[in-house]
């Protein structure tokens, strides 16, 4: 997963690159966002752990995509709020996209989402985007015991 995330960071879409320029370096309400972050079995486009907020930027291949629905459902069960924007929306209406993100940052309570089994996510202690950030391990649902 970490290798996949590194590859995705190097091959971002124009929309992802543009949005990253506005999210990086704590430009959004002083919050730290990460890009192409592995979580569980997924690689998330952008995430703010402090606000449990996930942002996905989608191209046409995501229209009517069952895998996206499954990913969103899993993330919501883990306590994340998921925002999805189309590539063309980011490219043509950045001001509107940033306003939606800002509103969600301000109105989404800061929390660490509980994992199944009572554990919680702790932000990676590694510093700096692009300087070897580690993957955020989130186990899937804990198996039920007989």
Coordinates of N, CA and C in Angstrom, one line a residue:
X1 N 0.8 -1.2 0.0 CA 0.0 0.0 0.0 C 0.9 1.3 0.0
X2 N 1.9 1.3 0.8 CA 2.8 2.4 0.9 C 3.4 2.7 -0.5
X3 N 3.9 1.7 -1.2 CA 4.5 1.9 -2.5 C 3.4 2.4 -3.5
X4 N 2.2 1.9 -3.4 CA 1.1 2.4 -4.3 C 0.9 3.9 -4.0
X5 N 0.9 4.3 -2.8 CA 0.7 5.7 -2.4 C 1.8 6.6 -3.0
X6 N 3.0 6.1 -2.9 CA 4.2 6.9 -3.4 C 4.0 7.1 -4.9
X7 N 3.6 6.0 -5.6 CA 3.5 6.1 -7.0 C 2.4 7.1 -7.4
X8 N 1.2 7.0 -6.6 CA 0.1 7.9 -6.9 C 0.5 9.4 -6.6
X9 N 1.4 9.6 -5.6 CA 1.8 11.0 -5.3 C 2.6 11.6 -6.5
X10 N 3.3 10.7 -7.2 CA 4.1 11.2 -8.3 C 3.3 11.3 -9.6
X11 N 2.1 10.7 -9.6 CA 1.3 10.8 -10.9 C -0.1 11.4 -10.6
X12 N -0.2 12.4 -9.8 CA -1.4 13.1 -9.5 C -2.0 13.7 -10.8
X13 N -3.4 13.8 -10.8 CA -4.1 14.5 -11.9 C -3.9 16.0 -11.7
X14 N -4.2 16.7 -12.7 CA -4.1 18.2 -12.7 C -5.0 18.7 -11.5
X15 N -6.1 18.1 -11.4 CA -7.1 18.6 -10.3 C -6.5 18.3 -9.0
X16 N -5.9 17.1 -8.8 CA -5.3 16.8 -7.5 C -4.1 17.7 -7.2
X17 N -3.3 18.0 -8.2 CA -2.2 18.9 -8.0 C -2.6 20.3 -7.6
X18 N -3.7 20.8 -8.2 CA -4.2 22.1 -7.9 C -4.8 22.2 -6.5
X19 N -5.6 21.2 -6.2 CA -6.1 21.1 -4.8 C -5.0 21.0 -3.8
X20 N -4.0 20.2 -4.0 CA -2.9 20.1 -3.1 C -2.2 21.4 -2.8
X21 N -2.1 22.2 -3.8 CA -1.5 23.6 -3.6 C -2.2 24.4 -2.6
X22 N -3.5 24.1 -2.4 CA -4.4 24.9 -1.5 C -4.5 24.2 -0.1
X23 N -4.2 22.9 0.0 CA -4.3 22.2 1.2 C -3.0 22.0 2.0
X24 N -1.9 22.0 1.2 CA -0.6 21.7 1.8 C -0.1 22.8 2.7
X25 N 0.8 22.5 3.6 CA 1.5 23.4 4.5 C 0.4 24.2 5.4
X26 N -0.6 23.4 5.8 CA -1.6 23.9 6.8 C -2.3 25.2 6.3
X27 N -2.5 25.4 5.0 CA -3.2 26.6 4.5 C -4.7 26.6 4.8
X28 N -5.3 25.4 5.0 CA -6.7 25.3 5.3 C -6.9 25.3 6.8
X29 N -7.3 26.5 7.3 CA -7.6 26.6 8.7 C -6.5 26.1 9.6
X30 N -5.3 26.1 9.2 CA -4.1 25.6 10.0 C -4.1 24.1 10.2
X31 N -4.9 23.4 9.4 CA -5.0 21.9 9.5 C -4.0 21.2 8.6
X32 N -3.4 20.1 9.1 CA -2.5 19.3 8.3 C -3.3 18.3 7.4
X33 N -3.1 18.4 6.1 CA -3.7 17.4 5.2 C -2.5 16.6 4.7
X34 N -2.8 15.3 4.4 CA -1.9 14.4 3.8 C -2.5 14.0 2.4
X35 N -1.6 13.7 1.5 CA -2.1 13.3 0.1 C -1.7 11.8 -0.1
X36 N -2.6 11.2 -0.9 CA -2.3 9.8 -1.2 C -1.9 9.0 0.0
X37 N -2.8 9.0 1.0 CA -2.5 8.3 2.3 C -3.2 6.9 2.4
X38 N -2.3 5.9 2.6 CA -2.9 4.6 2.8 C -3.7 4.5 4.1
X39 N -4.9 3.9 4.0 CA -5.7 3.7 5.2 C -6.4 2.3 5.0
X40 N -6.2 1.4 5.8 CA -6.8 0.1 5.6 C -6.4 -0.5 4.3
X41 N -7.3 -0.9 3.5 CA -7.0 -1.4 2.2 C -7.1 -0.4 1.0
X42 N -7.1 0.9 1.4 CA -7.3 2.0 0.4 C -6.2 3.0 0.5
X43 N -6.1 3.7 -0.6 CA -5.2 4.9 -0.7 C -6.2 6.1 -0.9
X44 N -6.2 7.0 0.1 CA -7.1 8.2 0.1 C -6.4 9.3 -0.6
X45 N -7.1 10.1 -1.5 CA -6.5 11.2 -2.1 C -6.0 12.3 -1.1
X46 N -6.8 12.7 -0.2 CA -6.4 13.7 0.8 C -7.2 13.4 2.1
X47 N -6.5 13.6 3.2 CA -7.1 13.3 4.5 C -6.5 14.3 5.5
X48 N -7.4 14.7 6.4 CA -7.1 15.5 7.6 C -7.5 14.6 8.8
X49 N -6.5 14.1 9.4 CA -6.7 13.2 10.6 C -7.4 13.9 11.7
X50 N -6.9 15.2 12.0 CA -7.4 16.0 13.1 C -8.9 16.1 13.0
X51 N -9.5 16.3 11.8 CA -10.9 16.5 11.6 C -11.6 15.2 11.1
X52 N -10.9 14.1 10.9 CA -11.4 12.9 10.4 C -12.1 13.1 9.1
X53 N -11.5 13.9 8.2 CA -12.1 14.3 6.9 C -11.3 13.7 5.8
X54 N -12.0 13.1 4.9 CA -11.4 12.5 3.7 C -11.9 13.3 2.5
X55 N -11.0 13.6 1.5 CA -11.4 14.3 0.3 C -10.9 13.4 -0.9
X56 N -11.9 13.1 -1.8 CA -11.6 12.4 -3.0 C -11.8 13.2 -4.2
X57 N -10.9 13.2 -5.1 CA -11.1 14.0 -6.4 C -11.2 12.9 -7.5
X58 N -12.4 12.9 -8.1 CA -12.7 11.8 -9.1 C -12.8 12.2 -10.5
X59 N -12.3 11.3 -11.4 CA -12.4 11.5 -12.8 C -13.6 10.7 -13.3
X60 N -13.8 10.6 -14.6 CA -15.0 10.0 -15.2 C -15.0 8.5 -14.8
X61 N -13.9 7.8 -14.6 CA -13.9 6.4 -14.2 C -14.6 6.1 -12.9
X62 N -14.9 7.1 -12.2 CA -15.6 6.9 -10.9 C -17.1 7.1 -11.0
X63 N -17.6 7.4 -12.1 CA -19.1 7.5 -12.3 C -19.7 6.1 -12.0
X64 N -20.7 6.1 -11.1 CA -21.4 4.8 -10.8 C -20.5 3.7 -10.4
X65 N -19.6 4.0 -9.5 CA -18.5 3.0 -9.1 C -18.9 2.3 -7.8
X66 N -19.1 1.1 -7.8 CA -19.4 0.3 -6.6 C -18.3 0.3 -5.6
X67 N -17.1 0.3 -6.1 CA -15.9 0.2 -5.2 C -15.8 1.5 -4.4
X68 N -16.2 2.7 -5.0 CA -16.2 3.9 -4.3 C -17.2 3.9 -3.2
X69 N -18.4 3.3 -3.5 CA -19.5 3.2 -2.5 C -19.0 2.4 -1.3
X70 N -18.3 1.3 -1.6 CA -17.9 0.4 -0.6 C -16.8 1.1 0.3
X71 N -15.9 1.8 -0.4 CA -14.8 2.5 0.3 C -15.4 3.6 1.2
X72 N -16.4 4.4 0.7 CA -17.0 5.4 1.5 C -17.8 4.8 2.7
X73 N -18.4 3.7 2.5 CA -19.2 3.1 3.6 C -18.2 2.7 4.7
X74 N -17.1 2.1 4.3 CA -16.1 1.6 5.3 C -15.5 2.8 6.0
X75 N -15.2 3.9 5.3 CA -14.6 5.1 5.9 C -15.6 5.7 6.9
X76 N -16.9 5.7 6.5 CA -17.9 6.3 7.4 C -18.0 5.5 8.7
X77 N -18.0 4.1 8.5 CA -18.0 3.3 9.7 C -16.8 3.5 10.6
X78 N -15.7 3.9 10.1 CA -14.5 4.2 10.9 C -14.5 5.6 11.4
X79 N -15.6 6.4 11.2 CA -15.7 7.7 11.7 C -15.3 8.9 10.9
X80 N -15.0 8.6 9.6 CA -14.5 9.6 8.7 C -15.7 10.2 7.9
X81 N -15.6 11.5 7.7 CA -16.6 12.2 6.7 C -15.9 12.2 5.4
X82 N -16.6 11.8 4.3 CA -16.0 11.7 3.0 C -16.6 12.8 2.1
X83 N -15.8 13.6 1.5 CA -16.2 14.6 0.5 C -15.7 14.2 -0.9
X84 N -16.5 14.2 -1.9 CA -16.1 13.8 -3.2 C -16.3 15.0 -4.2
X85 N -15.3 15.3 -5.0 CA -15.4 16.3 -6.0 C -15.0 15.8 -7.3
X86 N -15.6 16.2 -8.4 CA -15.2 15.8 -9.8 C -14.0 16.6 -10.1
X87 N -13.1 16.0 -11.0 CA -11.9 16.8 -11.5 C -12.3 18.1 -12.0
X88 N -13.3 18.1 -12.9 CA -13.7 19.4 -13.6 C -14.2 20.4 -12.6
X89 N -14.8 20.0 -11.5 CA -15.3 20.9 -10.4 C -14.1 21.6 -9.8
X90 N -13.1 20.8 -9.5 CA -11.8 21.4 -8.9 C -11.2 22.3 -9.8
X91 N -11.1 22.0 -11.1 CA -10.4 22.8 -12.1 C -11.2 24.1 -12.5
X92 N -12.5 24.1 -12.4 CA -13.3 25.2 -12.8 C -13.9 26.0 -11.7
X93 N -14.0 25.4 -10.5 CA -14.6 26.1 -9.4 C -13.9 25.9 -8.1
X94 N -12.6 26.2 -8.1 CA -11.7 26.0 -6.9 C -12.2 26.7 -5.7
X95 N -12.7 27.9 -5.9 CA -13.2 28.7 -4.8 C -14.4 28.0 -4.1
X96 N -15.3 27.5 -4.9 CA -16.4 26.8 -4.3 C -16.0 25.5 -3.6
X97 N -15.1 24.7 -4.2 CA -14.6 23.5 -3.6 C -13.9 23.8 -2.3
X98 N -13.1 24.8 -2.2 CA -12.4 25.2 -1.0 C -13.4 25.6 0.1
X99 N -14.4 26.3 -0.3 CA -15.5 26.7 0.7 C -16.2 25.5 1.3
X100 N -16.5 24.5 0.5 CA -17.1 23.3 1.0 C -16.2 22.6 2.0
X101 N -14.9 22.5 1.6 CA -13.9 21.9 2.5 C -13.8 22.7 3.8
X102 N -13.7 24.0 3.7 CA -13.5 24.9 4.8 C -14.7 24.7 5.8
X103 N -15.9 24.7 5.2 CA -17.1 24.6 6.1 C -17.1 23.2 6.8
X104 N -16.7 22.2 6.1 CA -16.6 20.9 6.8 C -15.5 20.8 7.8
X105 N -14.4 21.5 7.6 CA -13.3 21.6 8.6 C -13.8 22.3 9.8
X106 N -14.6 23.3 9.7 CA -15.0 24.1 10.8 C -16.2 23.4 11.5
X107 N -17.0 22.7 10.8 CA -18.2 22.1 11.4 C -18.1 20.6 11.8
X108 N -17.0 20.0 11.4 CA -16.8 18.6 11.8 C -15.9 18.5 13.0
X109 N -16.5 17.9 14.1 CA -15.8 18.0 15.4 C -14.4 17.3 15.3
X110 N -13.4 17.8 15.9 CA -12.1 17.2 15.9 C -12.2 15.9 16.8
X111 N -11.9 14.8 16.2 CA -11.9 13.6 16.9 C -11.0 12.5 16.2
X112 N -10.6 11.6 17.0 CA -9.9 10.4 16.4 C -11.0 9.3 16.3
X113 N -11.3 8.8 15.1 CA -12.3 7.9 15.0 C -12.0 6.6 15.7
X114 N -13.0 6.0 16.4 CA -12.8 4.7 17.1 C -12.7 3.6 16.0
X115 N -11.8 2.7 16.3 CA -11.7 1.5 15.5 C -12.5 0.4 16.1
X116 N -12.9 -0.6 15.4 CA -13.5 -1.8 16.0 C -12.6 -2.3 17.0
X117 N -13.1 -2.6 18.2 CA -12.2 -3.2 19.2 C -11.7 -2.1 20.2
X118 N -12.1 -0.9 20.0 CA -11.8 0.2 21.0 C -10.5 0.9 20.8
X119 N -9.7 0.5 19.8 CA -8.5 1.2 19.6 C -8.8 2.5 18.9
X120 N -7.8 3.4 18.8 CA -8.0 4.6 18.0 C -6.8 4.9 17.2
X121 N -7.0 5.7 16.2 CA -5.9 6.1 15.2 C -5.0 7.1 15.9
X122 N -3.8 7.0 15.8 CA -2.8 8.0 16.3 C -2.1 8.5 15.0
X123 N -2.1 9.9 14.9 CA -1.3 10.4 13.7 C 0.1 9.9 13.7
X124 N 0.6 9.8 12.5 CA 2.0 9.3 12.3 C 2.9 10.2 12.9
X125 N 3.9 9.7 13.6 CA 4.9 10.6 14.3 C 5.9 11.1 13.3
X126 N 5.9 10.6 12.1 CA 6.9 11.1 11.1 C 6.5 12.5 10.6
X127 N 7.5 13.3 10.3 CA 7.2 14.7 10.0 C 7.3 15.0 8.5
X128 N 6.5 15.9 8.0 CA 6.6 16.4 6.7 C 6.1 15.6 5.6
X129 N 5.3 16.3 4.7 CA 4.8 15.6 3.5 C 6.0 15.3 2.6
X130 N 6.0 14.1 2.0 CA 7.0 13.8 1.1 C 8.4 13.4 1.7
X131 N 8.4 13.3 3.0 CA 9.7 13.0 3.7 C 9.6 11.7 4.4
X132 N 9.0 10.7 3.7 CA 9.0 9.3 4.2 C 7.8 9.1 5.2
X133 N 6.7 9.8 5.0 CA 5.6 9.6 5.9 C 5.2 8.1 5.8
X134 N 4.8 7.6 7.0 CA 4.4 6.2 7.0 C 3.0 6.0 6.7
X135 N 2.6 4.8 6.5 CA 1.2 4.5 6.2 C 0.5 4.4 7.5
X136 N -0.8 4.8 7.4 CA -1.6 4.8 8.6 C -2.3 3.4 8.6
X137 N -2.0 2.5 9.5 CA -2.6 1.2 9.5 C -3.9 1.3 10.2
X138 N -4.9 0.8 9.6 CA -6.2 0.7 10.2 C -6.8 -0.7 9.9
X139 N -6.8 -1.5 10.9 CA -7.3 -2.9 10.6 C -8.8 -2.8 10.2
X140 N -9.2 -3.8 9.4 CA -10.6 -3.9 9.1 C -11.3 -4.5 10.3
X141 N -12.5 -4.8 10.2 CA -13.4 -5.2 11.3 C -12.7 -6.4 12.0
X142 N -12.7 -6.3 13.3 CA -12.2 -7.3 14.2 C -13.1 -8.6 14.1
X143 N -12.5 -9.8 13.9 CA -13.4 -10.9 13.8 C -14.1 -11.2 15.1
X144 N -15.3 -11.7 14.9 CA -16.2 -12.0 16.1 C -15.7 -13.3 16.7
X145 N -15.6 -13.4 18.0 CA -15.2 -14.6 18.7 C -16.4 -15.4 19.0
X146 N -16.3 -16.8 19.0 CA -17.4 -17.6 19.2 C -17.9 -17.5 20.6

